Coordinates of C-alpha atoms in Angstrom, one line a residue:
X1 CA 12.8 -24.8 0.4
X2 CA 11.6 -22.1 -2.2
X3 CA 10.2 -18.8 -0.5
X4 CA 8.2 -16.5 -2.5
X5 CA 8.7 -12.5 -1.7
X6 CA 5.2 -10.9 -1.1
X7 CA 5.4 -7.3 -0.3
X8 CA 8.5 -5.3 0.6
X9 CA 7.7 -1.4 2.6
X10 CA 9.6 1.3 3.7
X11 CA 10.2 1.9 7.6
X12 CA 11.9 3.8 9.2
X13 CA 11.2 2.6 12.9
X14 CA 10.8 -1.6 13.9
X15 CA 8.1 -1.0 15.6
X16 CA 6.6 0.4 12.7
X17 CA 7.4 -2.5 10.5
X18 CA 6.1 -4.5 13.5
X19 CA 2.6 -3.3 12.8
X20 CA 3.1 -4.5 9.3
X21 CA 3.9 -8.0 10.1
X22 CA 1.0 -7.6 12.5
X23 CA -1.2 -6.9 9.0
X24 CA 0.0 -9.3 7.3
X25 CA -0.5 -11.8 10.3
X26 CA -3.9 -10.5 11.0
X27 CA -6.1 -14.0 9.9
X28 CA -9.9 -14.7 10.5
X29 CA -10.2 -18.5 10.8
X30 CA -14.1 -18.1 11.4
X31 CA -14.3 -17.1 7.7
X32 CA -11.0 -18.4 6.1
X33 CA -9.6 -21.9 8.1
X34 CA -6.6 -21.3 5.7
X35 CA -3.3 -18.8 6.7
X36 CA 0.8 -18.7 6.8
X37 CA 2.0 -21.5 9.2
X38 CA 5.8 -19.5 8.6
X39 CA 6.3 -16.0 7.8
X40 CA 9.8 -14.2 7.4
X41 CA 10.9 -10.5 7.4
X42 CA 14.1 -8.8 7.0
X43 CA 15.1 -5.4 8.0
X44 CA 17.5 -3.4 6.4
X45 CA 18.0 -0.2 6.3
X46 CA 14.8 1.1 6.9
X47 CA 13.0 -1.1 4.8
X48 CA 10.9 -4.3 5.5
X49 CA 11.1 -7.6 2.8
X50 CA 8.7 -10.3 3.4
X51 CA 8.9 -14.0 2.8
X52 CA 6.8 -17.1 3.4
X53 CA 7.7 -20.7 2.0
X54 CA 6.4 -20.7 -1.7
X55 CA 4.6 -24.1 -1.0
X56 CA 2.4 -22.4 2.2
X57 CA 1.7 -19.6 -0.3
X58 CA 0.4 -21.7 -3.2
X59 CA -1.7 -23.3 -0.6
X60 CA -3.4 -20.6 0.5
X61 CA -4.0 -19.0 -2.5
X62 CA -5.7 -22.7 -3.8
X63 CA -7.8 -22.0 -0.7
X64 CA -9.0 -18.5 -1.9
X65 CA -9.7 -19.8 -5.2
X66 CA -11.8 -22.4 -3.6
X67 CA -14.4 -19.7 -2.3
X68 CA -15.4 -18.4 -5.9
X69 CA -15.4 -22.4 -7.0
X70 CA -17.5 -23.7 -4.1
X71 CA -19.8 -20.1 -3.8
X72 CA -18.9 -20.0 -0.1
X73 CA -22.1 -18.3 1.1
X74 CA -20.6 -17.4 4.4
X75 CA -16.8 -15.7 3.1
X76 CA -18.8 -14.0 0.6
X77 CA -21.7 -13.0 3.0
X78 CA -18.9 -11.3 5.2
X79 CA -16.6 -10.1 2.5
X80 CA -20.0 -7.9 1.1
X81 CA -20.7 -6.2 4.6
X82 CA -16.8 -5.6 4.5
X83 CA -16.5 -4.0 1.1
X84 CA -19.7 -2.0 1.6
X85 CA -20.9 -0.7 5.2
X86 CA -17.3 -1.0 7.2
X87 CA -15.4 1.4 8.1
X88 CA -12.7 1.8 10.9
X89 CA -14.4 4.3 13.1
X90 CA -13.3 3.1 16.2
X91 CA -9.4 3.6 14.7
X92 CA -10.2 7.0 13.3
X93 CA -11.6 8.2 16.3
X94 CA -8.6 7.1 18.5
X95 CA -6.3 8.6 15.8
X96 CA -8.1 12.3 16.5
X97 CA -7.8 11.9 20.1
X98 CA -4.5 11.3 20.7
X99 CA -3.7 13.8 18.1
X100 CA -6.0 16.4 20.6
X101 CA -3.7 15.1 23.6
X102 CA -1.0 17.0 25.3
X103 CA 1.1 13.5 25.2
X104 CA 4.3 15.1 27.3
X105 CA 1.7 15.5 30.5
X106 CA 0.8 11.7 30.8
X107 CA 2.6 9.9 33.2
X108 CA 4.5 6.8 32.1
X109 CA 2.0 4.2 33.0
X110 CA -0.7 6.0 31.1
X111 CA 1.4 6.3 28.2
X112 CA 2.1 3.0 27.6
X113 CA -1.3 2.1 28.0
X114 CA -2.2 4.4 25.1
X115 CA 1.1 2.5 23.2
X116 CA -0.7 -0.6 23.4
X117 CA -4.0 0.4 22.9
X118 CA -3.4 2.2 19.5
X119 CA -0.9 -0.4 18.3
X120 CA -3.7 -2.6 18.4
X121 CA -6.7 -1.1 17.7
X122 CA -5.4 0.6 14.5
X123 CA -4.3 -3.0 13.7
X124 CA -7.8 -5.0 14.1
X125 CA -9.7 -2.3 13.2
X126 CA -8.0 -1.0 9.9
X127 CA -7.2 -4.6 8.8
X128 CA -9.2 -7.4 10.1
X129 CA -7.8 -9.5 7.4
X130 CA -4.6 -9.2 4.8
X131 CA -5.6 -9.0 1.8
X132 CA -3.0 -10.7 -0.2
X133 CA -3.7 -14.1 -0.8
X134 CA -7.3 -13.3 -1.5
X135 CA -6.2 -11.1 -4.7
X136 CA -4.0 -13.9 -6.1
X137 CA -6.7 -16.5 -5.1
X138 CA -9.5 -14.8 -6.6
X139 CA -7.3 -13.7 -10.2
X140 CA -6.0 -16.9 -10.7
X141 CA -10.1 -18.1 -10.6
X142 CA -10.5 -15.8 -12.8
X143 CA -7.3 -16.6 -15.5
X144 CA -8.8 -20.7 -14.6
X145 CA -11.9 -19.6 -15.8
X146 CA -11.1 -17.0 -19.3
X147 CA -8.5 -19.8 -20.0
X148 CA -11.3 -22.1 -21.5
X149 CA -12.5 -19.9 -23.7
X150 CA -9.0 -17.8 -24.4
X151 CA -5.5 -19.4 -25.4
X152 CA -3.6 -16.2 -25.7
X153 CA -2.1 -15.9 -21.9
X154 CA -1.3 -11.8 -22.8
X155 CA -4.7 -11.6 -24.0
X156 CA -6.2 -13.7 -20.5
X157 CA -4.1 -10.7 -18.4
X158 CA -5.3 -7.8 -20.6
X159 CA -8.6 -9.1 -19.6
X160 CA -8.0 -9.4 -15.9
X161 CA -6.2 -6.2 -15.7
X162 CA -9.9 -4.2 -16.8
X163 CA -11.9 -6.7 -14.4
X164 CA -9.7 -5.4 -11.9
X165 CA -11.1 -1.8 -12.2
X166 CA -12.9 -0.8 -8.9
X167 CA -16.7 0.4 -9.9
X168 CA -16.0 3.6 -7.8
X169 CA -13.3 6.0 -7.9
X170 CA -10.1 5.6 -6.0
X171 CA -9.4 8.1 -3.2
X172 CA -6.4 9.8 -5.5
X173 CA -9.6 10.4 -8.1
X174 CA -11.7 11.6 -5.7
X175 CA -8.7 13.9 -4.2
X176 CA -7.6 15.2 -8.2
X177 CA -11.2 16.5 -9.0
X178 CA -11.9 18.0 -5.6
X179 CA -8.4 19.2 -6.2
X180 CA -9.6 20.8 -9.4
X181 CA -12.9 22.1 -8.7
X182 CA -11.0 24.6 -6.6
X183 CA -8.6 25.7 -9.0
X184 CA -12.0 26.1 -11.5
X185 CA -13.2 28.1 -8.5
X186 CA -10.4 30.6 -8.4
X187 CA -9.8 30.6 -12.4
X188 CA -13.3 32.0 -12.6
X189 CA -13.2 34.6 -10.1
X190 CA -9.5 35.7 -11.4
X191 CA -8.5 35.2 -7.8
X192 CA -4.4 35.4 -7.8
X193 CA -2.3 32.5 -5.4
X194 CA -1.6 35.8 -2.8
X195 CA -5.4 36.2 -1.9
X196 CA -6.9 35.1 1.3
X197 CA -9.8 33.3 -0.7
X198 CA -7.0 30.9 -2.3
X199 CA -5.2 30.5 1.0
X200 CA -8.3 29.9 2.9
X201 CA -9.7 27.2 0.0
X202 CA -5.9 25.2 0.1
X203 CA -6.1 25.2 4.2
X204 CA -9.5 23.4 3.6
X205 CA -8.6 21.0 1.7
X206 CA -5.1 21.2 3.2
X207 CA -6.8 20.1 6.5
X208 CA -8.9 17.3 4.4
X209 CA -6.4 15.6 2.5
X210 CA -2.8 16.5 4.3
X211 CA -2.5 12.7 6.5
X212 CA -2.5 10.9 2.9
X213 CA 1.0 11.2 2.3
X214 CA 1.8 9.8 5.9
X215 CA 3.2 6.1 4.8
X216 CA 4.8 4.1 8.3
X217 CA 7.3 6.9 9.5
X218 CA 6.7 9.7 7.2
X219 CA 4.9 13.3 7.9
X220 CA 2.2 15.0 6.2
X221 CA 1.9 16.6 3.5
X222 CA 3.8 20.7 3.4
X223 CA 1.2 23.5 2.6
X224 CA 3.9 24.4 -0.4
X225 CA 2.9 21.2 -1.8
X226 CA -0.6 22.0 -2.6
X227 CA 0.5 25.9 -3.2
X228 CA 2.8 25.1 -5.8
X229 CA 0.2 22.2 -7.7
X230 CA -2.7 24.9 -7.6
X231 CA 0.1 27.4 -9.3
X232 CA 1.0 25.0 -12.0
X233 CA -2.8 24.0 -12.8
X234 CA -3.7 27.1 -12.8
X235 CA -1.7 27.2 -16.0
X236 CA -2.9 24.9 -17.8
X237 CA -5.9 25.4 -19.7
X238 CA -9.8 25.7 -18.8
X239 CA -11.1 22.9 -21.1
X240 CA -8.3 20.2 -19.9
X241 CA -9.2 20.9 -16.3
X242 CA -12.8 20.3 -16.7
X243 CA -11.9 16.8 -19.2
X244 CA -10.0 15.6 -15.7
X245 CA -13.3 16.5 -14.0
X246 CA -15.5 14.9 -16.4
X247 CA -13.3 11.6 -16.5
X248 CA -13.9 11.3 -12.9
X249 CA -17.7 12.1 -12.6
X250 CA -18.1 9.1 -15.3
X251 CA -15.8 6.7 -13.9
X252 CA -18.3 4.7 -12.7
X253 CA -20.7 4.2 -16.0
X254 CA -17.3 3.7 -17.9
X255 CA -16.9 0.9 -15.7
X256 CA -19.8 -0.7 -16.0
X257 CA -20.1 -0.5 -19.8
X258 CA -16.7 -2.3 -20.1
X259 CA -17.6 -5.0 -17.6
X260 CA -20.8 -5.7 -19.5
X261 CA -19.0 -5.8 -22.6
X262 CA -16.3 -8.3 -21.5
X263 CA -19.5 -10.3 -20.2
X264 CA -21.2 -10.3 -23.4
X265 CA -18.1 -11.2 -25.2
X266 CA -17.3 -14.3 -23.1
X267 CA -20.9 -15.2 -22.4
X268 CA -20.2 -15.3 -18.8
X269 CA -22.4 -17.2 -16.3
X270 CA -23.6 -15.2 -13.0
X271 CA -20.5 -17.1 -11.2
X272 CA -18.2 -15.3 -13.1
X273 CA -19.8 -12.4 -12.3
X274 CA -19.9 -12.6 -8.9
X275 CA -16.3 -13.6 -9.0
X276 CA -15.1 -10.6 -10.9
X277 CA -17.1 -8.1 -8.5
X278 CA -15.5 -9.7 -5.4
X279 CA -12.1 -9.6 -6.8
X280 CA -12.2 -6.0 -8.8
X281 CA -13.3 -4.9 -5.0
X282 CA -10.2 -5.7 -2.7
X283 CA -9.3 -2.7 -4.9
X284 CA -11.5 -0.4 -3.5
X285 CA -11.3 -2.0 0.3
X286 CA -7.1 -1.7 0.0
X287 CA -7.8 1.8 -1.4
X288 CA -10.3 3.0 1.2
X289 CA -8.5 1.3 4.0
X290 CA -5.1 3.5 3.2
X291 CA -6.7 6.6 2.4
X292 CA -7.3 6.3 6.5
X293 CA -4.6 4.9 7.7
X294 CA -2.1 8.0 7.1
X295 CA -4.3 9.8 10.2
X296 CA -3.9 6.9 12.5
X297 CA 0.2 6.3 11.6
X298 CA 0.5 9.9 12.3
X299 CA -1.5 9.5 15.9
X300 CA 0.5 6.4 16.6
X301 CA 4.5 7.9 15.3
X302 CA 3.3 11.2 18.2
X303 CA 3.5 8.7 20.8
X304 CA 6.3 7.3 19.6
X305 CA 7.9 10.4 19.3
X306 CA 7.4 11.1 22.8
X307 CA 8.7 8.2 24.3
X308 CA 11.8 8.9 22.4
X309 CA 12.0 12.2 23.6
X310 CA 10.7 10.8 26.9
X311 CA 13.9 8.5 27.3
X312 CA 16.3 10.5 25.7
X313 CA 17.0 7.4 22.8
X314 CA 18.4 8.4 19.2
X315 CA 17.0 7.8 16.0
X316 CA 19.4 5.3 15.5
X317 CA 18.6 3.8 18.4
X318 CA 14.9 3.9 19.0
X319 CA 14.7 2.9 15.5
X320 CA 15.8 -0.6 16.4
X321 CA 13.2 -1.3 19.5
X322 CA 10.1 -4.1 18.7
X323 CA 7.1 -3.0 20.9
X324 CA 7.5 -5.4 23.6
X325 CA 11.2 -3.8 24.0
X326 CA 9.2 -0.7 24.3
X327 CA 6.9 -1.5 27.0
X328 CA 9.7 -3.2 29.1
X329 CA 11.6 0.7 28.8
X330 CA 8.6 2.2 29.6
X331 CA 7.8 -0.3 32.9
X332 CA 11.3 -0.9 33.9
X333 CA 13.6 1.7 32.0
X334 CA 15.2 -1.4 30.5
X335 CA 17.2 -0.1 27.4
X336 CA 18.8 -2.6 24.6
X337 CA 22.5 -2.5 24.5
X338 CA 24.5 -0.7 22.0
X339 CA 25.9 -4.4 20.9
X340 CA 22.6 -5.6 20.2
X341 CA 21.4 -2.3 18.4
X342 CA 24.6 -2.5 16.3
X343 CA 23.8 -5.9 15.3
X344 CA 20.1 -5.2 14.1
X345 CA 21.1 -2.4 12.5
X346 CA 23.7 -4.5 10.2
X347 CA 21.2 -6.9 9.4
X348 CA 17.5 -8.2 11.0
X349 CA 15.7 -11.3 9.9
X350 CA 12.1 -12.1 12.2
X351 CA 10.6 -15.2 11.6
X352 CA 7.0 -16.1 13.3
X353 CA 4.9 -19.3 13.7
X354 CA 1.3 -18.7 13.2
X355 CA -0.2 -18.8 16.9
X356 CA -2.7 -16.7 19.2
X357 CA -3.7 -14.1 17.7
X358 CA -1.7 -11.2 20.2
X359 CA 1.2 -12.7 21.4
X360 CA 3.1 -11.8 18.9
X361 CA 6.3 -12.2 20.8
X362 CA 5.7 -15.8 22.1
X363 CA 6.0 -16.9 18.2
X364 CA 9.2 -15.1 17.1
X365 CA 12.1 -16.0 16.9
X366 CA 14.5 -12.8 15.8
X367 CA 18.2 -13.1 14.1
X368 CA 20.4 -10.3 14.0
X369 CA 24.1 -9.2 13.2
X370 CA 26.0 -11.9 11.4
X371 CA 23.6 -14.5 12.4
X372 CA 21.0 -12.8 10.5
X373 CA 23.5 -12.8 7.4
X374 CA 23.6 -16.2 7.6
X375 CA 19.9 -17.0 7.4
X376 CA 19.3 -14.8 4.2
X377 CA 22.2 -16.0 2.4
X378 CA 20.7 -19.8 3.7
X379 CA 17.3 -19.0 3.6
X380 CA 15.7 -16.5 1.4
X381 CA 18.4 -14.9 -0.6
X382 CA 17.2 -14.8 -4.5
X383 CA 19.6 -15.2 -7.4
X384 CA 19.8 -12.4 -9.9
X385 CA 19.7 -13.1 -13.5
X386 CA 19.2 -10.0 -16.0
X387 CA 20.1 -10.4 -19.6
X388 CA 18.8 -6.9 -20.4
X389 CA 14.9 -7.8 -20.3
X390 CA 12.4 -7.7 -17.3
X391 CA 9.4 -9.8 -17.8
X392 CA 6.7 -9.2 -15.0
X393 CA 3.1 -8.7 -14.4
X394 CA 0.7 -6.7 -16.9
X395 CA -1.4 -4.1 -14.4
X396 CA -2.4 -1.1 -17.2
X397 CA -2.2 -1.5 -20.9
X398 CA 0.4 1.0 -22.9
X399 CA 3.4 1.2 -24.1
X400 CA 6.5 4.4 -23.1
X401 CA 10.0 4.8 -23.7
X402 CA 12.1 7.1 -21.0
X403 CA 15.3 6.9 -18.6
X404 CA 14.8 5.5 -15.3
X405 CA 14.6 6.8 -12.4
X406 CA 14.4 4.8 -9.1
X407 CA 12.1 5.4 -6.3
X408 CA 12.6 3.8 -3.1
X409 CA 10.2 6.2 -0.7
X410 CA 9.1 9.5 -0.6
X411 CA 12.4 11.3 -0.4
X412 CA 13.1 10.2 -4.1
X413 CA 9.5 11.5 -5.5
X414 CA 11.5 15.3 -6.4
X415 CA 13.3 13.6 -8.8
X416 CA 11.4 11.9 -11.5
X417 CA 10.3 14.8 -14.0
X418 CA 8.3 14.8 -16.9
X419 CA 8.5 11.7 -19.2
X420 CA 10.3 9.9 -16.8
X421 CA 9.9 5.9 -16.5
X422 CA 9.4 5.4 -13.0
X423 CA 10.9 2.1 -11.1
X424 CA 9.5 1.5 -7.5
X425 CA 9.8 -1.4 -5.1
X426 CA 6.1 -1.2 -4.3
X427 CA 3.8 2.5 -4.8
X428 CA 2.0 4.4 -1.5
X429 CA 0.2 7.6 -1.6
X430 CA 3.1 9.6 -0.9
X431 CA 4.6 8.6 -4.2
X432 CA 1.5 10.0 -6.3
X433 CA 3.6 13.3 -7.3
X434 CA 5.7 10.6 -9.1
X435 CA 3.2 8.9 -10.6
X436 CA 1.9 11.6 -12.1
X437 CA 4.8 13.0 -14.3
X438 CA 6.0 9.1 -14.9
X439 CA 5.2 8.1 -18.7
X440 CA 5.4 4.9 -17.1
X441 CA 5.6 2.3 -13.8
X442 CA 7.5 -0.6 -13.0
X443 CA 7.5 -2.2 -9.7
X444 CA 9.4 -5.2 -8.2
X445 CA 6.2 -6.4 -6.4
X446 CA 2.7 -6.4 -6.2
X447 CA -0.5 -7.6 -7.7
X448 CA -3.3 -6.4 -9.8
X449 CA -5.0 -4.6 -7.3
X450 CA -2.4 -2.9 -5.8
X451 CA -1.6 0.5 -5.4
X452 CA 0.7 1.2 -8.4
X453 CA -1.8 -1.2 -10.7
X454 CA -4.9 0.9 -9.8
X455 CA -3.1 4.5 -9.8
X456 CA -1.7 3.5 -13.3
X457 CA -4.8 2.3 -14.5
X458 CA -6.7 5.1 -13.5
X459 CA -3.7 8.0 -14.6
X460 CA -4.1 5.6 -18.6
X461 CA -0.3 4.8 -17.6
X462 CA 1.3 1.6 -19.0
X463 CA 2.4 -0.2 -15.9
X464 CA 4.0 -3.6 -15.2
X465 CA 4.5 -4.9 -11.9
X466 CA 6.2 -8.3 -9.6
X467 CA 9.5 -8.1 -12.2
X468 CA 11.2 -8.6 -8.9
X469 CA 14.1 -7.3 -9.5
X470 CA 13.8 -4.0 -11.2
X471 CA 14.9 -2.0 -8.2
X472 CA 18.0 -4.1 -7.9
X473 CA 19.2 -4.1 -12.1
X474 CA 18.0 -0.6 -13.0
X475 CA 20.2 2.6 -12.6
X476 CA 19.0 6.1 -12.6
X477 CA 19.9 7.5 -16.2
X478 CA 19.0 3.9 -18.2
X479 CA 16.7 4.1 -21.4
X480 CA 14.2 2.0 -21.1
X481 CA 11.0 0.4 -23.0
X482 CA 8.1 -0.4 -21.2
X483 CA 5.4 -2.4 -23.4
X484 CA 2.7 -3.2 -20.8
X485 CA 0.3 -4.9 -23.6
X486 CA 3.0 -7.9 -23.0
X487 CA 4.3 -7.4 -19.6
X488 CA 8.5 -6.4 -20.3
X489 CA 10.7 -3.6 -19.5
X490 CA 13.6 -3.6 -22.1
X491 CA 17.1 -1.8 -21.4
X492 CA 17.8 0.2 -25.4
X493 CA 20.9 1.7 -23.3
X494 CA 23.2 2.3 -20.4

């Protein structure tokens, strides 16, 4: 059987990518019957890969399609209050309390307690459904729909790729001109980085923005950080800063005068329509959901820190603990055995049968060691082929030549410079710096509304995305070519 990679993440704890699977589990069958029956993971390394049977996949995503054909009153109904009025208050609010808490004076019992609770709130509340098979559902509609009036399949994802484009600004937008009004600020008052007004404006916004960089293990972002980008705007000149401004603040009519013109081009029908304003925004719910989520994965790695600390466990070890291992230390002071942590760490696979919707254990069946081997190899293992040409995904038009430079997480992000062609299994917010100096992105996975199509999109950056295998074929160093207008990345030399 054929199994389809969907999204691969960086984390550094199991538990961690625990509450992944537990997103891309999360389903709603009072809105959407449809979901995984069979879902996979493997963990290595640090880093999560997730499968599900190709079939299951193309099913569900027929079944997403299906809402936009049939005008499912009720999906859509919900999907509106969603996009518009929700907002995971309940999450955030838990997040700021346990971050007020002195966390080494709870007793055990009372700390596991708060383990569960915040595992699970931040779960329901931030994601009440995943996303993914929604976004392919809806664009493949979409490409159904521009395909009987368009024969050009590059021309059909140039289109899709600008009816992706979220009316409002992402949070990275919203960040860069608040960002830049306060460099403005001190540029007109001649106010020098060593002043207290500058210090005290960067703590501000410091204090604002600092839990966006926080992906599932990482910390904050350094006060240097925003120091040192203030310095080196502060260079550039007046007129550009106030453009970035400007290109912001009409974001939104931009939008809208490109969407009417694709309409008036095609001659759409108001199904159409509706179709490309539900699928344009899962951008903006995946966007707004993460620009949250850093404050409540810092909330949640405290406690974890704590128990750690607590029970005197290693990185290495407590790295390898699901959460149900962790309740049983914290109840009975039951460790795992240094046999069974060396096995997971050389190689993890979890599979899980779709079930109720908490017991997460009850449906899991985990391999690990040698045994785990075996499965991939059996399993899910893809074959490699790479004749010096990637052909993937077009997310933002453009083409860039550069060298390489791979980013697997955030620890990578000092390295790509100016120019640079930047190759990522997947983008977060924590690899923005990147982004920014990259002429141009390539990821192995993703879709068109994902974070590396929407940043690129919105930075004017060619981008292609799902080659699959970039990560794996591309060294550090290598001259590239990315033409997004056709969706390859070409090697010119080693």
């Amino acid at each position: 059987m054929e199994h389809k990679l969907i999204q691969t993440r960086n984390s550094p704890r199991l538990v961690t990518a625990q509450y992944i699977i537990g997103i891309y589990h999360q389903s709603r069958p009072e809105i959407f019957r449809s979901w995984y029956k069979t879902m996979i993971f493997s963990y290595h390394d640090g880093r999560l890969w997730f499968f599900v049977p190709k079939n299951e996949f193309d099913k569900l995503i027929a079944a997403a399609a299906r809402i936009l054909e049939t005008g499912d009153k009720r999906f859509i109904r919900w999907y509106s209050w969603y996009r518009d009025r929700y907002f995971p208050q309940k999450a955030l609010d838990l997040a700021r309390k346990v971050r007020a808490m002195n966390l080494r004076q709870l007793r055990d019992k009372a700390l596991l307690l708060l383990l569960r609770k915040s595992f699970y709130i931040f779960l329901e509340d931030v994601y009440p459904i995943h996303q993914v098979p929604f976004e392919y559902g809806f664009a493949n509609y979409l490409r159904k729909r521009l395909n009987q009036q368009i024969s050009d399949p590059l021309e059909i994802d140039s289109y899709l790729s600008r009816l992706a484009i979220a009316e409002k600004p992402s949070e990275v937008m919203l960040e860069e001109k608040e960002f830049l009004k306060l460099v403005l600020r001190t540029r007109k008052k001649r106010i020098s980085s060593h002043k207290k007004q500058v210090l005290d404006l960067l703590e501000k916004h410091y204090q604002k923005y600092r839990f966006r960089a926080v992906a599932h293990g990482n910390e904050p972002a350094k006060k240097s950080y925003f120091l040192k980008r203030w310095q080196d705007l502060s260079r550039k000149p007046f007129a550009d800063l106030q453009k970035r401004i400007r290109n912001v603040d009409v974001h939104e009519q931009h939008v809208a005068k490109e969407r009417k013109m694709i309409y008036d081009r095609l001659h759409t029908d108001q199904k159409f329509k509706i179709a490309s304003y539900l699928f344009s925004g899962l951008g903006h719910i995946r966007d707004r959901n993460k620009a949250v989520l850093g404050e409540m994965l810092y909330s949640f790695n405290l406690i974890l820190r704590e128990i750690s600390r607590r029970y005197h466990l290693r990185d290495d070890e407590f790295a390898y603990y699901f959460l149900e291992e962790l309740f049983e230390l914290i109840s009975t002071g039951s460790r795992l055995t240094k046999g069974e942590i060396s096995k997971r760490k050389q190689s993890l696979v979890i599979v899980y049968q779709h079930g109720p919707k908490k017991k997460l254990a009850s449906r899991r069946k985990v391999y690990s060691g040698a045994e785990a081997e075996s499965f991939i190899q059996k399993t899910i293992q893809q074959q490699i082929s790479f004749k010096g040409v990637l052909k993937g995904v077009i997310a933002s038009l453009g083409k860039a030549k550069g060298r390489v430079r791979i980013v697997l997480g955030g620890h990578d992000v000092p390295k790509v410079q100016e120019g640079d062609i930047m190759i990522a299994p997947g983008t977060d917010y924590e690899m923005v710096p990147a982004m920014k100096k990259a002429r141009a992105i390539v990821t192995d996975e993703g879709g068109l509304l994902s974070h590396a199509a929407i940043v690129s999109r919105e930075f004017k950056k060619p981008c292609v995305i799902a080659t699959k295998i970039a990560t794996k074929v591309l060294k550090d160093g290598d001259l590239v070519e990315v033409d997004a207008n056709k969706g390859i990345v070409r090697v010119l030399k080693r």
